[in-house]
Short mmCIF file of C-alpha atoms and ligand atoms in Angstrom, two decimals:
data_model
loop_
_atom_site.label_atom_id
_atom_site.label_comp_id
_atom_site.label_asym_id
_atom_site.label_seq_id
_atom_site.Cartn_x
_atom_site.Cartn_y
_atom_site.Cartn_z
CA UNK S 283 -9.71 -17.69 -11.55
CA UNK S 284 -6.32 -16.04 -12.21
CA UNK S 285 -4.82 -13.68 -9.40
CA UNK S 286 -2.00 -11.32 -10.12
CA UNK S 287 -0.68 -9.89 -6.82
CA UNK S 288 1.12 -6.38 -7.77
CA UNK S 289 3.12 -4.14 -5.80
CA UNK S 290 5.24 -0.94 -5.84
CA UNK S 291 7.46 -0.63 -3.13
CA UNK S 292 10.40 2.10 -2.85
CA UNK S 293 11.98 0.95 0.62
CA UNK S 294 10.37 -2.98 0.85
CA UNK S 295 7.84 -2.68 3.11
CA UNK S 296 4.85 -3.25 0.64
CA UNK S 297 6.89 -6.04 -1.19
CA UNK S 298 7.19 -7.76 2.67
CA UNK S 299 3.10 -7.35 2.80
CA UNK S 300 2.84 -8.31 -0.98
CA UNK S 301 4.83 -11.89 -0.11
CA UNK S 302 2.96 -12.07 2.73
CA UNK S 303 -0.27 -12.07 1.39
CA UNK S 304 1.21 -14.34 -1.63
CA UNK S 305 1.53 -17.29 0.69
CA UNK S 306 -2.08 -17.48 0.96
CA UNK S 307 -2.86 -17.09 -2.51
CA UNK S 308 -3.70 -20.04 -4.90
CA UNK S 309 -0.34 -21.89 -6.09
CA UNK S 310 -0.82 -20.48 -9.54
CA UNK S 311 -1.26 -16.81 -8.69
CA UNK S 312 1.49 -14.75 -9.74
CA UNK S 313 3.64 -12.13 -8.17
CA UNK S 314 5.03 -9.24 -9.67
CA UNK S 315 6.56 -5.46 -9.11
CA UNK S 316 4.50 -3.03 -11.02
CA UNK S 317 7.80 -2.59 -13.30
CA UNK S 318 7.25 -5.59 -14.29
CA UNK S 319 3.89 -4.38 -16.08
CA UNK S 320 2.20 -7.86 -16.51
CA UNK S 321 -0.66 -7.20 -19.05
CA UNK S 322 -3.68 -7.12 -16.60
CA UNK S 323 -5.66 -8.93 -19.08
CA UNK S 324 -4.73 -12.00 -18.42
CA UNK S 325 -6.26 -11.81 -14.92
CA UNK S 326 -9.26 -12.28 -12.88
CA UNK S 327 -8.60 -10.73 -10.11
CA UNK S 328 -5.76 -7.99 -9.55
CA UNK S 329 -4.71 -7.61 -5.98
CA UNK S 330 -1.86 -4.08 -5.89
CA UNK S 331 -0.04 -2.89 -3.37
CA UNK S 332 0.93 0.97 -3.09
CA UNK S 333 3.20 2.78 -1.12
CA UNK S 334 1.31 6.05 0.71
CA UNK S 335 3.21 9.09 -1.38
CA UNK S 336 1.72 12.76 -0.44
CA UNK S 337 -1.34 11.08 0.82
CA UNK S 338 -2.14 9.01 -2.57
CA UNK S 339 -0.28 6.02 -4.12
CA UNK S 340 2.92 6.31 -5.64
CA UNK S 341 3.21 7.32 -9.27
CA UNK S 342 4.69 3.78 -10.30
CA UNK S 343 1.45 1.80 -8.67
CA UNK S 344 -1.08 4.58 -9.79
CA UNK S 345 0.63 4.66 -13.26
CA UNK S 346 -0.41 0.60 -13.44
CA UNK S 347 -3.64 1.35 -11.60
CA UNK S 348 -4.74 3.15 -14.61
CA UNK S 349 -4.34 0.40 -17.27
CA UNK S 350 -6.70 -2.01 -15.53
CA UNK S 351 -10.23 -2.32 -16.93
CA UNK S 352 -13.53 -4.71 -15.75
CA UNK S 353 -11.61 -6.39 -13.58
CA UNK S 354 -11.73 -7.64 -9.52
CA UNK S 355 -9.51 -5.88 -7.22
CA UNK S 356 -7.95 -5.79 -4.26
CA UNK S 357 -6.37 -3.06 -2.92
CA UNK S 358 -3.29 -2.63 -0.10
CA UNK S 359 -1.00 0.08 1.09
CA UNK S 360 1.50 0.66 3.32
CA UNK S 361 2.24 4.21 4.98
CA UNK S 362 3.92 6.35 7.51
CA UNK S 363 0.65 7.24 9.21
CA UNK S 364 -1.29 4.99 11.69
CA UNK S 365 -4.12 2.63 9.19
CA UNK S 366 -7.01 4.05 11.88
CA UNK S 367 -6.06 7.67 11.21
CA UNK S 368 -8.44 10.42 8.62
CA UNK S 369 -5.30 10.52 6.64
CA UNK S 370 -5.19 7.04 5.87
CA UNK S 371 -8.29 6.86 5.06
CA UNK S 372 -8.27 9.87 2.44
CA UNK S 373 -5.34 8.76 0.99
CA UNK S 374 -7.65 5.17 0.53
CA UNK S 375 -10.21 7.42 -0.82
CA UNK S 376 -8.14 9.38 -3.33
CA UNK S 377 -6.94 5.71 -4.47
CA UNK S 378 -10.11 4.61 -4.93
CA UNK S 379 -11.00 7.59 -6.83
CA UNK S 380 -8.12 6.84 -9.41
CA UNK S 381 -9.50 3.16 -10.30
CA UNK S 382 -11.52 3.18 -13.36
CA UNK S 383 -14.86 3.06 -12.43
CA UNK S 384 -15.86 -0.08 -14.73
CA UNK S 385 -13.21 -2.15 -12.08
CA UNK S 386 -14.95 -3.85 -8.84
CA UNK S 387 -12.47 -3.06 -5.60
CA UNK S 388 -13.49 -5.87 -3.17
CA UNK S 389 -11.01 -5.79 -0.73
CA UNK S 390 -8.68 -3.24 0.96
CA UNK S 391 -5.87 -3.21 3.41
CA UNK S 392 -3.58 -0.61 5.33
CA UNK S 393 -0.52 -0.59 7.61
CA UNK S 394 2.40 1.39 8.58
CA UNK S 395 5.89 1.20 7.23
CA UNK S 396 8.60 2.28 8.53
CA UNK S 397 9.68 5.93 6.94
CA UNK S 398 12.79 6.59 5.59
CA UNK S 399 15.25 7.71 8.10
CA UNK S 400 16.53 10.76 5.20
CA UNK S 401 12.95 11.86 5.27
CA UNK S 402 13.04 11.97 9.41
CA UNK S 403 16.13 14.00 9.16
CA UNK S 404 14.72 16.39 7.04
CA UNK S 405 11.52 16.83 9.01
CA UNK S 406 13.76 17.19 12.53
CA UNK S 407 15.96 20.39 10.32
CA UNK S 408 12.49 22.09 9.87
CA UNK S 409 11.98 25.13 11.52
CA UNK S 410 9.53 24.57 14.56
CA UNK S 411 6.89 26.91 12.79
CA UNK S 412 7.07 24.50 9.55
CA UNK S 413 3.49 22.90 8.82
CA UNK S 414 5.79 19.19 8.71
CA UNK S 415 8.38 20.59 11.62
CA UNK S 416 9.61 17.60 13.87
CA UNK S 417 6.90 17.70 17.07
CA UNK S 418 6.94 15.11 19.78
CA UNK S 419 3.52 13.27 18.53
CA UNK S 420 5.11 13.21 14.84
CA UNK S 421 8.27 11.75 16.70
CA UNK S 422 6.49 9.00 18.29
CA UNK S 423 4.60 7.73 14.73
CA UNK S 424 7.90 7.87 13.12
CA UNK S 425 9.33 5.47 16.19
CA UNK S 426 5.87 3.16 16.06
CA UNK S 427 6.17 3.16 11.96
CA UNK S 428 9.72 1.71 12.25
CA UNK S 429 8.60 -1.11 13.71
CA UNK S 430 5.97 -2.23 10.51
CA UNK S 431 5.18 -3.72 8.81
CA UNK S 432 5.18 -6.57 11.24
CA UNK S 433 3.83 -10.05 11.97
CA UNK S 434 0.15 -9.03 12.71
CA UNK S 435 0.09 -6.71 9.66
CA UNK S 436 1.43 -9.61 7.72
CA UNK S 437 -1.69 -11.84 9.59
CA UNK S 438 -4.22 -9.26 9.23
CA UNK S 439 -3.53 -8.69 5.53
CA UNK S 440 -3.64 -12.53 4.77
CA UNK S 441 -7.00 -12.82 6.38
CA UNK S 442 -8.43 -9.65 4.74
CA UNK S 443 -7.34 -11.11 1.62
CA UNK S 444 -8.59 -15.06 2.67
CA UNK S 445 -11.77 -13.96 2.80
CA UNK S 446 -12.03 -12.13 -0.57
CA UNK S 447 -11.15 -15.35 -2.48
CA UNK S 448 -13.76 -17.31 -0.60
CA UNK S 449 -16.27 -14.66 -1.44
CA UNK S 450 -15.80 -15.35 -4.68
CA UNK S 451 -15.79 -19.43 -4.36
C1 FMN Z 684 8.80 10.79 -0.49
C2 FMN Z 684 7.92 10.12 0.53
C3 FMN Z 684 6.64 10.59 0.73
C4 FMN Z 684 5.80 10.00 1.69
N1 FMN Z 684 4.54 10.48 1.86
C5 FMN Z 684 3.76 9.94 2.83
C6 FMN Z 684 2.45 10.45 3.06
O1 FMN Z 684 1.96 11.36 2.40
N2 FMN Z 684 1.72 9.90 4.06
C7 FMN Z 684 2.18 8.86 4.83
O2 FMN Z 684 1.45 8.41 5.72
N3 FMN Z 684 3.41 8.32 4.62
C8 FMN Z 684 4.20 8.84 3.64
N4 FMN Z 684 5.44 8.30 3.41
C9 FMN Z 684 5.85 7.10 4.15
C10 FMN Z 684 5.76 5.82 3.27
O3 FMN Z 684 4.46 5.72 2.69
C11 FMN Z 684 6.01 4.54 4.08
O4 FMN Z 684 7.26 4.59 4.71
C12 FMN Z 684 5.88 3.28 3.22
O5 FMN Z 684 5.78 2.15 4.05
C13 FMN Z 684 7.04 3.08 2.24
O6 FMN Z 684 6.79 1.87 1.54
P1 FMN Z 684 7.92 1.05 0.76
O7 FMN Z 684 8.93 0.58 1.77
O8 FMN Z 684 7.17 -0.11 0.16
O9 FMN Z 684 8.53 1.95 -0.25
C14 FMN Z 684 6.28 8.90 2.47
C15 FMN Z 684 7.59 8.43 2.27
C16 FMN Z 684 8.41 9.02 1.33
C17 FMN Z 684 9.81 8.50 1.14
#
């Protein structure tokens, strides 16, 4: 079975999770940004990483997304909001929804990144009655973001991942 592992990352923290989960990947699996736009036809299995952008993917992973047809996927993401939290999982949902429904997503993955420290200044020079002004709880997820994707992330994501390819065995 060939495995491409894809990913779109603006700041590196889905390209860290992407290598990550390469290690644990089948020698011959290949690893590639989305720019890179390998033809998805000459896969199996197409594992792609997204970055979380206005609670969807990016445009450069959904623009790739779209190309891939009757294929096995695997999905992953990294965002600013906690993985256990309703907007993580509608922004998985809203991915989902942008596959083309004649692919098979097996597998799926979430963790935080850290955010952009322009895109913290911005929210702290909103005014306090601004839907995305600075608060203390939106201060604290920024702080626990910072620190992702880390080790366990990494771990988590490998095993997620280990247990799709011997699923399909
Ligand atoms: C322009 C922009 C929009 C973002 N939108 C969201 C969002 O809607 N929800 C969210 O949880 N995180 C959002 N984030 C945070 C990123 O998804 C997060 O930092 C991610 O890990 C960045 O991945 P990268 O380093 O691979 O580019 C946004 C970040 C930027 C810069």
């Amino acid at each position: 079975m060939k495995t491409l592992l894809t990913y779109s990352s603006k700041t590196g923290n889905t390209k860290k999770v992407a290598e990550g989960i390469h290690k644990i990947l089948p020698d011959d699996s290949t690893l590639a940004s989305v720019e890179e736009n390998l033809n998805p036809e000459q896969f199996d299995l197409i594992i792609i990483g997204f970055w979380v952008d206005k609670g969807t993917a990016d445009e450069k992973a959904i623009n790739y997304m779209k190309t891939i047809k009757g294929k096995k996927i695997g999905l992953f993401g990294t965002l600013g909001a906690y993985p256990d939290s309703e907007h993580a999982k509608q922004s998985m949902i809203r991915v989902k929804e942008l596959i083309e429904p004649q692919n098979e997503v097996l597998a799926e993955f979430l963790c935080q990144g850290k955010i952009d420290p322009n895109l913290t200044k911005k929210f702290e020079k909103l005014p306090p009655d601004h839907p995305h002004a600075m608060t203390e709880e939106r201060r604290k997820r920024h702080l626990e973001a910072s620190k992702h994707p880390n080790e366990d992330d990494i771990k988590e994501a490998q095993g997620i991942f280990k247990e799709l390819l011997s699923s399909l065995d």
